[in-house]
């Protein structure tokens, strides 16, 4: 459910007018996570990077101390290579997570009804993450929207019939004194109170 559906047309327009250029999103849709969780993951990431640097320094020290022992030197070189590979794999994993998050966010912004289905139709190898932008995504989304528009929420353009002197409204109608009831519950209450 998007914010417009949740708040209704009038309240949504008031909120958007007040918010101006700031973005507003529903945070309970699974796309967001608590700041504490983010801080924990971020701190873990910093700790791991520090541990990798410390390990590199230790291996470098061992290498100089083991200069005469060829077997130990070979073992240190192997560990150094393994360390570089581990660091590279870790960075690749972080890059993939950033790409996946940016793609999920972009598909949500494009109002995909089923982001996994839309993602399956994308050529991900042609999409590159540049900072926080996904290069090559817009063209693919445009093509998918043209060929498979049912995968995206339709832009709702409510056209109200214009009748001179009459204003149509949506939402909850309230009973005015001496008028008709505004809801079924009010009508039933009025009917049963007359008996």
mmCIF file with all atom_site columns, C-alpha atoms in Angstrom:
data_model
loop_
_atom_site.group_PDB
_atom_site.id
_atom_site.type_symbol
_atom_site.label_atom_id
_atom_site.label_alt_id
_atom_site.label_comp_id
_atom_site.label_asym_id
_atom_site.label_entity_id
_atom_site.label_seq_id
_atom_site.pdbx_PDB_ins_code
_atom_site.Cartn_x
_atom_site.Cartn_y
_atom_site.Cartn_z
_atom_site.occupancy
_atom_site.B_iso_or_equiv
_atom_site.pdbx_formal_charge
_atom_site.auth_seq_id
_atom_site.auth_comp_id
_atom_site.auth_asym_id
_atom_site.auth_atom_id
_atom_site.pdbx_PDB_model_num
ATOM 1   C CA . UNK A 1 1   ? 0.000   0.000   0.000   1.00 0.00 ? 1   UNK A CA 1
ATOM 2   C CA . UNK A 1 2   ? 1.445   3.364   -0.911  1.00 0.00 ? 2   UNK A CA 1
ATOM 3   C CA . UNK A 1 3   ? 1.175   6.568   1.092   1.00 0.00 ? 3   UNK A CA 1
ATOM 4   C CA . UNK A 1 4   ? -1.596  8.014   -1.081  1.00 0.00 ? 4   UNK A CA 1
ATOM 5   C CA . UNK A 1 5   ? -3.816  4.978   -0.521  1.00 0.00 ? 5   UNK A CA 1
ATOM 6   C CA . UNK A 1 6   ? -3.094  5.020   3.198   1.00 0.00 ? 6   UNK A CA 1
ATOM 7   C CA . UNK A 1 7   ? -3.843  8.703   3.789   1.00 0.00 ? 7   UNK A CA 1
ATOM 8   C CA . UNK A 1 8   ? -6.507  9.396   1.191   1.00 0.00 ? 8   UNK A CA 1
ATOM 9   C CA . UNK A 1 9   ? -6.412  12.045  -1.531  1.00 0.00 ? 9   UNK A CA 1
ATOM 10  C CA . UNK A 1 10  ? -7.005  15.196  0.555   1.00 0.00 ? 10  UNK A CA 1
ATOM 11  C CA . UNK A 1 11  ? -4.664  14.374  3.437   1.00 0.00 ? 11  UNK A CA 1
ATOM 12  C CA . UNK A 1 12  ? -1.999  13.100  1.023   1.00 0.00 ? 12  UNK A CA 1
ATOM 13  C CA . UNK A 1 13  ? -2.085  16.396  -0.909  1.00 0.00 ? 13  UNK A CA 1
ATOM 14  C CA . UNK A 1 14  ? -1.767  18.364  2.338   1.00 0.00 ? 14  UNK A CA 1
ATOM 15  C CA . UNK A 1 15  ? 1.187   16.261  3.506   1.00 0.00 ? 15  UNK A CA 1
ATOM 16  C CA . UNK A 1 16  ? 2.955   16.512  0.138   1.00 0.00 ? 16  UNK A CA 1
ATOM 17  C CA . UNK A 1 17  ? 2.441   20.272  0.064   1.00 0.00 ? 17  UNK A CA 1
ATOM 18  C CA . UNK A 1 18  ? 3.892   20.576  3.576   1.00 0.00 ? 18  UNK A CA 1
ATOM 19  C CA . UNK A 1 19  ? 6.804   18.196  2.811   1.00 0.00 ? 19  UNK A CA 1
ATOM 20  C CA . UNK A 1 20  ? 7.870   20.110  -0.301  1.00 0.00 ? 20  UNK A CA 1
ATOM 21  C CA . UNK A 1 21  ? 10.963  18.533  -1.886  1.00 0.00 ? 21  UNK A CA 1
ATOM 22  C CA . UNK A 1 22  ? 11.512  16.022  0.941   1.00 0.00 ? 22  UNK A CA 1
ATOM 23  C CA . UNK A 1 23  ? 10.765  12.382  0.160   1.00 0.00 ? 23  UNK A CA 1
ATOM 24  C CA . UNK A 1 24  ? 8.255   10.500  2.282   1.00 0.00 ? 24  UNK A CA 1
ATOM 25  C CA . UNK A 1 25  ? 7.948   6.724   2.334   1.00 0.00 ? 25  UNK A CA 1
ATOM 26  C CA . UNK A 1 26  ? 6.128   4.076   4.298   1.00 0.00 ? 26  UNK A CA 1
ATOM 27  C CA . UNK A 1 27  ? 8.795   2.414   6.403   1.00 0.00 ? 27  UNK A CA 1
ATOM 28  C CA . UNK A 1 28  ? 6.880   -0.717  7.335   1.00 0.00 ? 28  UNK A CA 1
ATOM 29  C CA . UNK A 1 29  ? 7.028   -2.155  3.812   1.00 0.00 ? 29  UNK A CA 1
ATOM 30  C CA . UNK A 1 30  ? 10.287  -4.051  4.394   1.00 0.00 ? 30  UNK A CA 1
ATOM 31  C CA . UNK A 1 31  ? 12.515  -1.695  2.379   1.00 0.00 ? 31  UNK A CA 1
ATOM 32  C CA . UNK A 1 32  ? 13.826  0.028   5.487   1.00 0.00 ? 32  UNK A CA 1
ATOM 33  C CA . UNK A 1 33  ? 15.519  -1.236  8.601   1.00 0.00 ? 33  UNK A CA 1
ATOM 34  C CA . UNK A 1 34  ? 16.120  0.359   12.006  1.00 0.00 ? 34  UNK A CA 1
ATOM 35  C CA . UNK A 1 35  ? 19.050  2.731   12.499  1.00 0.00 ? 35  UNK A CA 1
ATOM 36  C CA . UNK A 1 36  ? 20.419  0.529   15.291  1.00 0.00 ? 36  UNK A CA 1
ATOM 37  C CA . UNK A 1 37  ? 20.670  -2.404  12.869  1.00 0.00 ? 37  UNK A CA 1
ATOM 38  C CA . UNK A 1 38  ? 22.380  -0.206  10.261  1.00 0.00 ? 38  UNK A CA 1
ATOM 39  C CA . UNK A 1 39  ? 24.848  1.093   12.864  1.00 0.00 ? 39  UNK A CA 1
ATOM 40  C CA . UNK A 1 40  ? 25.618  -2.453  14.006  1.00 0.00 ? 40  UNK A CA 1
ATOM 41  C CA . UNK A 1 41  ? 26.288  -3.681  10.460  1.00 0.00 ? 41  UNK A CA 1
ATOM 42  C CA . UNK A 1 42  ? 28.327  -0.572  9.700   1.00 0.00 ? 42  UNK A CA 1
ATOM 43  C CA . UNK A 1 43  ? 30.446  -1.019  12.845  1.00 0.00 ? 43  UNK A CA 1
ATOM 44  C CA . UNK A 1 44  ? 30.939  -4.720  12.070  1.00 0.00 ? 44  UNK A CA 1
ATOM 45  C CA . UNK A 1 45  ? 32.133  -3.733  8.605   1.00 0.00 ? 45  UNK A CA 1
ATOM 46  C CA . UNK A 1 46  ? 34.651  -1.267  10.055  1.00 0.00 ? 46  UNK A CA 1
ATOM 47  C CA . UNK A 1 47  ? 35.897  -3.883  12.535  1.00 0.00 ? 47  UNK A CA 1
ATOM 48  C CA . UNK A 1 48  ? 36.391  -6.456  9.793   1.00 0.00 ? 48  UNK A CA 1
ATOM 49  C CA . UNK A 1 49  ? 38.335  -4.005  7.643   1.00 0.00 ? 49  UNK A CA 1
ATOM 50  C CA . UNK A 1 50  ? 40.555  -3.153  10.622  1.00 0.00 ? 50  UNK A CA 1
ATOM 51  C CA . UNK A 1 51  ? 41.139  -6.859  11.292  1.00 0.00 ? 51  UNK A CA 1
ATOM 52  C CA . UNK A 1 52  ? 42.163  -7.398  7.658   1.00 0.00 ? 52  UNK A CA 1
ATOM 53  C CA . UNK A 1 53  ? 44.660  -4.526  7.844   1.00 0.00 ? 53  UNK A CA 1
ATOM 54  C CA . UNK A 1 54  ? 46.042  -5.851  11.131  1.00 0.00 ? 54  UNK A CA 1
ATOM 55  C CA . UNK A 1 55  ? 46.445  -9.295  9.598   1.00 0.00 ? 55  UNK A CA 1
ATOM 56  C CA . UNK A 1 56  ? 48.282  -7.813  6.608   1.00 0.00 ? 56  UNK A CA 1
ATOM 57  C CA . UNK A 1 57  ? 50.695  -6.015  8.957   1.00 0.00 ? 57  UNK A CA 1
ATOM 58  C CA . UNK A 1 58  ? 51.265  -9.200  10.974  1.00 0.00 ? 58  UNK A CA 1
ATOM 59  C CA . UNK A 1 59  ? 51.954  -11.220 7.819   1.00 0.00 ? 59  UNK A CA 1
ATOM 60  C CA . UNK A 1 60  ? 54.378  -8.572  6.607   1.00 0.00 ? 60  UNK A CA 1
ATOM 61  C CA . UNK A 1 61  ? 56.235  -8.695  9.945   1.00 0.00 ? 61  UNK A CA 1
ATOM 62  C CA . UNK A 1 62  ? 56.384  -12.496 9.823   1.00 0.00 ? 62  UNK A CA 1
ATOM 63  C CA . UNK A 1 63  ? 57.720  -12.367 6.297   1.00 0.00 ? 63  UNK A CA 1
ATOM 64  C CA . UNK A 1 64  ? 60.692  -10.254 7.334   1.00 0.00 ? 64  UNK A CA 1
ATOM 65  C CA . UNK A 1 65  ? 61.380  -12.432 10.391  1.00 0.00 ? 65  UNK A CA 1
ATOM 66  C CA . UNK A 1 66  ? 61.189  -15.664 8.368   1.00 0.00 ? 66  UNK A CA 1
ATOM 67  C CA . UNK A 1 67  ? 63.541  -14.518 5.618   1.00 0.00 ? 67  UNK A CA 1
ATOM 68  C CA . UNK A 1 68  ? 65.849  -17.541 5.976   1.00 0.00 ? 68  UNK A CA 1
ATOM 69  C CA . UNK A 1 69  ? 63.144  -20.217 6.205   1.00 0.00 ? 69  UNK A CA 1
ATOM 70  C CA . UNK A 1 70  ? 61.789  -20.953 2.717   1.00 0.00 ? 70  UNK A CA 1
ATOM 71  C CA . UNK A 1 71  ? 58.916  -23.176 3.863   1.00 0.00 ? 71  UNK A CA 1
ATOM 72  C CA . UNK A 1 72  ? 57.668  -20.549 6.319   1.00 0.00 ? 72  UNK A CA 1
ATOM 73  C CA . UNK A 1 73  ? 58.081  -17.810 3.716   1.00 0.00 ? 73  UNK A CA 1
ATOM 74  C CA . UNK A 1 74  ? 55.983  -19.813 1.243   1.00 0.00 ? 74  UNK A CA 1
ATOM 75  C CA . UNK A 1 75  ? 53.296  -20.361 3.873   1.00 0.00 ? 75  UNK A CA 1
ATOM 76  C CA . UNK A 1 76  ? 53.226  -16.622 4.663   1.00 0.00 ? 76  UNK A CA 1
ATOM 77  C CA . UNK A 1 77  ? 52.968  -15.791 0.950   1.00 0.00 ? 77  UNK A CA 1
ATOM 78  C CA . UNK A 1 78  ? 50.053  -18.231 0.635   1.00 0.00 ? 78  UNK A CA 1
ATOM 79  C CA . UNK A 1 79  ? 48.317  -16.621 3.605   1.00 0.00 ? 79  UNK A CA 1
ATOM 80  C CA . UNK A 1 80  ? 48.918  -13.170 2.137   1.00 0.00 ? 80  UNK A CA 1
ATOM 81  C CA . UNK A 1 81  ? 47.278  -14.221 -1.142  1.00 0.00 ? 81  UNK A CA 1
ATOM 82  C CA . UNK A 1 82  ? 44.382  -15.803 0.738   1.00 0.00 ? 82  UNK A CA 1
ATOM 83  C CA . UNK A 1 83  ? 43.998  -12.593 2.714   1.00 0.00 ? 83  UNK A CA 1
ATOM 84  C CA . UNK A 1 84  ? 43.858  -10.522 -0.499  1.00 0.00 ? 84  UNK A CA 1
ATOM 85  C CA . UNK A 1 85  ? 41.294  -12.901 -1.994  1.00 0.00 ? 85  UNK A CA 1
ATOM 86  C CA . UNK A 1 86  ? 39.158  -12.746 1.159   1.00 0.00 ? 86  UNK A CA 1
ATOM 87  C CA . UNK A 1 87  ? 39.251  -8.936  1.121   1.00 0.00 ? 87  UNK A CA 1
ATOM 88  C CA . UNK A 1 88  ? 38.351  -8.893  -2.576  1.00 0.00 ? 88  UNK A CA 1
ATOM 89  C CA . UNK A 1 89  ? 35.477  -11.351 -2.058  1.00 0.00 ? 89  UNK A CA 1
ATOM 90  C CA . UNK A 1 90  ? 34.191  -9.291  0.851   1.00 0.00 ? 90  UNK A CA 1
ATOM 91  C CA . UNK A 1 91  ? 34.264  -6.079  -1.224  1.00 0.00 ? 91  UNK A CA 1
ATOM 92  C CA . UNK A 1 92  ? 32.462  -7.857  -4.087  1.00 0.00 ? 92  UNK A CA 1
ATOM 93  C CA . UNK A 1 93  ? 29.789  -8.981  -1.640  1.00 0.00 ? 93  UNK A CA 1
ATOM 94  C CA . UNK A 1 94  ? 29.350  -5.420  -0.345  1.00 0.00 ? 94  UNK A CA 1
ATOM 95  C CA . UNK A 1 95  ? 29.101  -4.102  -3.918  1.00 0.00 ? 95  UNK A CA 1
ATOM 96  C CA . UNK A 1 96  ? 26.492  -6.750  -4.767  1.00 0.00 ? 96  UNK A CA 1
ATOM 97  C CA . UNK A 1 97  ? 24.438  -5.847  -1.692  1.00 0.00 ? 97  UNK A CA 1
ATOM 98  C CA . UNK A 1 98  ? 24.550  -2.153  -2.627  1.00 0.00 ? 98  UNK A CA 1
ATOM 99  C CA . UNK A 1 99  ? 23.477  -3.014  -6.184  1.00 0.00 ? 99  UNK A CA 1
ATOM 100 C CA . UNK A 1 100 ? 20.628  -5.267  -4.973  1.00 0.00 ? 100 UNK A CA 1
ATOM 101 C CA . UNK A 1 101 ? 19.369  -2.622  -2.547  1.00 0.00 ? 101 UNK A CA 1
ATOM 102 C CA . UNK A 1 102 ? 19.507  0.126   -5.203  1.00 0.00 ? 102 UNK A CA 1
ATOM 103 C CA . UNK A 1 103 ? 17.679  -2.131  -7.683  1.00 0.00 ? 103 UNK A CA 1
ATOM 104 C CA . UNK A 1 104 ? 14.991  -3.041  -5.149  1.00 0.00 ? 104 UNK A CA 1
ATOM 105 C CA . UNK A 1 105 ? 14.544  0.631   -4.300  1.00 0.00 ? 105 UNK A CA 1
ATOM 106 C CA . UNK A 1 106 ? 14.347  1.602   -7.984  1.00 0.00 ? 106 UNK A CA 1
ATOM 107 C CA . UNK A 1 107 ? 11.755  -1.100  -8.735  1.00 0.00 ? 107 UNK A CA 1
ATOM 108 C CA . UNK A 1 108 ? 9.706   0.058   -5.765  1.00 0.00 ? 108 UNK A CA 1
ATOM 109 C CA . UNK A 1 109 ? 9.948   3.624   -7.049  1.00 0.00 ? 109 UNK A CA 1
ATOM 110 C CA . UNK A 1 110 ? 8.810   2.454   -10.492 1.00 0.00 ? 110 UNK A CA 1
ATOM 111 C CA . UNK A 1 111 ? 5.714   0.999   -8.769  1.00 0.00 ? 111 UNK A CA 1
ATOM 112 C CA . UNK A 1 112 ? 6.367   -2.594  -9.769  1.00 0.00 ? 112 UNK A CA 1
ATOM 113 C CA . UNK A 1 113 ? 3.574   -4.828  -8.436  1.00 0.00 ? 113 UNK A CA 1
ATOM 114 C CA . UNK A 1 114 ? 5.939   -7.789  -8.169  1.00 0.00 ? 114 UNK A CA 1
ATOM 115 C CA . UNK A 1 115 ? 9.561   -6.575  -8.081  1.00 0.00 ? 115 UNK A CA 1
ATOM 116 C CA . UNK A 1 116 ? 10.956  -10.132 -8.334  1.00 0.00 ? 116 UNK A CA 1
ATOM 117 C CA . UNK A 1 117 ? 9.041   -10.735 -11.575 1.00 0.00 ? 117 UNK A CA 1
ATOM 118 C CA . UNK A 1 118 ? 10.261  -7.452  -13.061 1.00 0.00 ? 118 UNK A CA 1
ATOM 119 C CA . UNK A 1 119 ? 13.810  -8.186  -11.882 1.00 0.00 ? 119 UNK A CA 1
ATOM 120 C CA . UNK A 1 120 ? 13.708  -11.538 -13.692 1.00 0.00 ? 120 UNK A CA 1
ATOM 121 C CA . UNK A 1 121 ? 13.024  -9.710  -16.972 1.00 0.00 ? 121 UNK A CA 1
ATOM 122 C CA . UNK A 1 122 ? 15.988  -7.358  -16.555 1.00 0.00 ? 122 UNK A CA 1
ATOM 123 C CA . UNK A 1 123 ? 19.422  -7.888  -18.074 1.00 0.00 ? 123 UNK A CA 1
ATOM 124 C CA . UNK A 1 124 ? 21.327  -7.146  -14.845 1.00 0.00 ? 124 UNK A CA 1
ATOM 125 C CA . UNK A 1 125 ? 24.705  -7.369  -16.566 1.00 0.00 ? 125 UNK A CA 1
ATOM 126 C CA . UNK A 1 126 ? 23.777  -4.271  -18.599 1.00 0.00 ? 126 UNK A CA 1
ATOM 127 C CA . UNK A 1 127 ? 22.972  -2.310  -15.419 1.00 0.00 ? 127 UNK A CA 1
ATOM 128 C CA . UNK A 1 128 ? 25.823  -0.645  -13.559 1.00 0.00 ? 128 UNK A CA 1
ATOM 129 C CA . UNK A 1 129 ? 25.737  1.017   -10.143 1.00 0.00 ? 129 UNK A CA 1
ATOM 130 C CA . UNK A 1 130 ? 27.309  4.472   -10.269 1.00 0.00 ? 130 UNK A CA 1
ATOM 131 C CA . UNK A 1 131 ? 27.183  5.990   -6.793  1.00 0.00 ? 131 UNK A CA 1
ATOM 132 C CA . UNK A 1 132 ? 23.499  5.705   -6.006  1.00 0.00 ? 132 UNK A CA 1
ATOM 133 C CA . UNK A 1 133 ? 22.291  5.635   -9.636  1.00 0.00 ? 133 UNK A CA 1
ATOM 134 C CA . UNK A 1 134 ? 21.655  2.546   -11.726 1.00 0.00 ? 134 UNK A CA 1
ATOM 135 C CA . UNK A 1 135 ? 22.861  3.211   -15.261 1.00 0.00 ? 135 UNK A CA 1
ATOM 136 C CA . UNK A 1 136 ? 20.920  1.358   -17.956 1.00 0.00 ? 136 UNK A CA 1
ATOM 137 C CA . UNK A 1 137 ? 17.893  0.587   -15.788 1.00 0.00 ? 137 UNK A CA 1
ATOM 138 C CA . UNK A 1 138 ? 15.521  3.297   -17.034 1.00 0.00 ? 138 UNK A CA 1
ATOM 139 C CA . UNK A 1 139 ? 15.665  2.101   -20.650 1.00 0.00 ? 139 UNK A CA 1
ATOM 140 C CA . UNK A 1 140 ? 14.938  -1.491  -19.629 1.00 0.00 ? 140 UNK A CA 1
ATOM 141 C CA . UNK A 1 141 ? 12.055  -0.454  -17.344 1.00 0.00 ? 141 UNK A CA 1
ATOM 142 C CA . UNK A 1 142 ? 10.545  1.650   -20.121 1.00 0.00 ? 142 UNK A CA 1
ATOM 143 C CA . UNK A 1 143 ? 10.630  -1.343  -22.482 1.00 0.00 ? 143 UNK A CA 1
ATOM 144 C CA . UNK A 1 144 ? 9.091   -3.648  -19.861 1.00 0.00 ? 144 UNK A CA 1
ATOM 145 C CA . UNK A 1 145 ? 6.367   -1.101  -19.056 1.00 0.00 ? 145 UNK A CA 1
ATOM 146 C CA . UNK A 1 146 ? 5.452   -0.988  -22.734 1.00 0.00 ? 146 UNK A CA 1
ATOM 147 C CA . UNK A 1 147 ? 5.451   -4.755  -23.237 1.00 0.00 ? 147 UNK A CA 1
ATOM 148 C CA . UNK A 1 148 ? 4.212   -5.940  -19.822 1.00 0.00 ? 148 UNK A CA 1
ATOM 149 C CA . UNK A 1 149 ? 2.350   -3.000  -18.295 1.00 0.00 ? 149 UNK A CA 1
ATOM 150 C CA . UNK A 1 150 ? 0.358   -5.327  -16.016 1.00 0.00 ? 150 UNK A CA 1
ATOM 151 C CA . UNK A 1 151 ? 3.497   -5.717  -13.873 1.00 0.00 ? 151 UNK A CA 1
ATOM 152 C CA . UNK A 1 152 ? 3.282   -2.076  -12.785 1.00 0.00 ? 152 UNK A CA 1
ATOM 153 C CA . UNK A 1 153 ? 0.655   -0.087  -10.927 1.00 0.00 ? 153 UNK A CA 1
ATOM 154 C CA . UNK A 1 154 ? -1.308  2.056   -13.339 1.00 0.00 ? 154 UNK A CA 1
ATOM 155 C CA . UNK A 1 155 ? -1.064  5.783   -12.933 1.00 0.00 ? 155 UNK A CA 1
ATOM 156 C CA . UNK A 1 156 ? -4.442  6.528   -11.467 1.00 0.00 ? 156 UNK A CA 1
ATOM 157 C CA . UNK A 1 157 ? -5.997  9.527   -13.058 1.00 0.00 ? 157 UNK A CA 1
ATOM 158 C CA . UNK A 1 158 ? -9.356  10.006  -11.496 1.00 0.00 ? 158 UNK A CA 1
ATOM 159 C CA . UNK A 1 159 ? -11.616 11.958  -13.741 1.00 0.00 ? 159 UNK A CA 1
ATOM 160 C CA . UNK A 1 160 ? -14.643 13.259  -11.964 1.00 0.00 ? 160 UNK A CA 1
ATOM 161 C CA . UNK A 1 161 ? -17.754 14.040  -13.892 1.00 0.00 ? 161 UNK A CA 1
ATOM 162 C CA . UNK A 1 162 ? -18.395 17.759  -13.726 1.00 0.00 ? 162 UNK A CA 1
ATOM 163 C CA . UNK A 1 163 ? -21.957 18.816  -13.022 1.00 0.00 ? 163 UNK A CA 1
ATOM 164 C CA . UNK A 1 164 ? -22.604 22.562  -12.684 1.00 0.00 ? 164 UNK A CA 1
ATOM 165 C CA . UNK A 1 165 ? -23.348 23.510  -9.086  1.00 0.00 ? 165 UNK A CA 1
ATOM 166 C CA . UNK A 1 166 ? -22.558 20.023  -7.698  1.00 0.00 ? 166 UNK A CA 1
ATOM 167 C CA . UNK A 1 167 ? -19.283 19.010  -6.113  1.00 0.00 ? 167 UNK A CA 1
ATOM 168 C CA . UNK A 1 168 ? -18.435 15.317  -5.874  1.00 0.00 ? 168 UNK A CA 1
ATOM 169 C CA . UNK A 1 169 ? -16.157 14.171  -3.058  1.00 0.00 ? 169 UNK A CA 1
ATOM 170 C CA . UNK A 1 170 ? -14.543 10.927  -2.030  1.00 0.00 ? 170 UNK A CA 1
ATOM 171 C CA . UNK A 1 171 ? -14.085 9.576   1.430   1.00 0.00 ? 171 UNK A CA 1
ATOM 172 C CA . UNK A 1 172 ? -16.220 9.543   4.572   1.00 0.00 ? 172 UNK A CA 1
ATOM 173 C CA . UNK A 1 173 ? -19.479 11.493  4.450   1.00 0.00 ? 173 UNK A CA 1
ATOM 174 C CA . UNK A 1 174 ? -20.901 12.720  7.688   1.00 0.00 ? 174 UNK A CA 1
ATOM 175 C CA . UNK A 1 175 ? -24.536 13.150  8.603   1.00 0.00 ? 175 UNK A CA 1
ATOM 176 C CA . UNK A 1 176 ? -25.551 16.732  8.787   1.00 0.00 ? 176 UNK A CA 1
ATOM 177 C CA . UNK A 1 177 ? -28.375 17.784  11.032  1.00 0.00 ? 177 UNK A CA 1
ATOM 178 C CA . UNK A 1 178 ? -31.681 16.860  9.444   1.00 0.00 ? 178 UNK A CA 1
ATOM 179 C CA . UNK A 1 179 ? -29.956 15.218  6.455   1.00 0.00 ? 179 UNK A CA 1
ATOM 180 C CA . UNK A 1 180 ? -29.383 11.697  5.267   1.00 0.00 ? 180 UNK A CA 1
ATOM 181 C CA . UNK A 1 181 ? -27.091 9.345   7.202   1.00 0.00 ? 181 UNK A CA 1
ATOM 182 C CA . UNK A 1 182 ? -23.491 9.330   5.997   1.00 0.00 ? 182 UNK A CA 1
ATOM 183 C CA . UNK A 1 183 ? -22.858 5.620   6.438   1.00 0.00 ? 183 UNK A CA 1
ATOM 184 C CA . UNK A 1 184 ? -24.663 2.295   6.657   1.00 0.00 ? 184 UNK A CA 1
ATOM 185 C CA . UNK A 1 185 ? -23.991 2.166   10.397  1.00 0.00 ? 185 UNK A CA 1
ATOM 186 C CA . UNK A 1 186 ? -25.670 5.545   10.897  1.00 0.00 ? 186 UNK A CA 1
ATOM 187 C CA . UNK A 1 187 ? -28.636 4.479   8.765   1.00 0.00 ? 187 UNK A CA 1
ATOM 188 C CA . UNK A 1 188 ? -29.081 1.264   10.780  1.00 0.00 ? 188 UNK A CA 1
ATOM 189 C CA . UNK A 1 189 ? -28.705 3.105   14.075  1.00 0.00 ? 189 UNK A CA 1
ATOM 190 C CA . UNK A 1 190 ? -31.309 5.666   12.987  1.00 0.00 ? 190 UNK A CA 1
ATOM 191 C CA . UNK A 1 191 ? -33.709 2.904   11.830  1.00 0.00 ? 191 UNK A CA 1
ATOM 192 C CA . UNK A 1 192 ? -33.470 0.927   15.060  1.00 0.00 ? 192 UNK A CA 1
ATOM 193 C CA . UNK A 1 193 ? -33.671 3.989   17.283  1.00 0.00 ? 193 UNK A CA 1
ATOM 194 C CA . UNK A 1 194 ? -37.060 4.877   15.731  1.00 0.00 ? 194 UNK A CA 1
ATOM 195 C CA . UNK A 1 195 ? -38.599 1.571   16.839  1.00 0.00 ? 195 UNK A CA 1
#
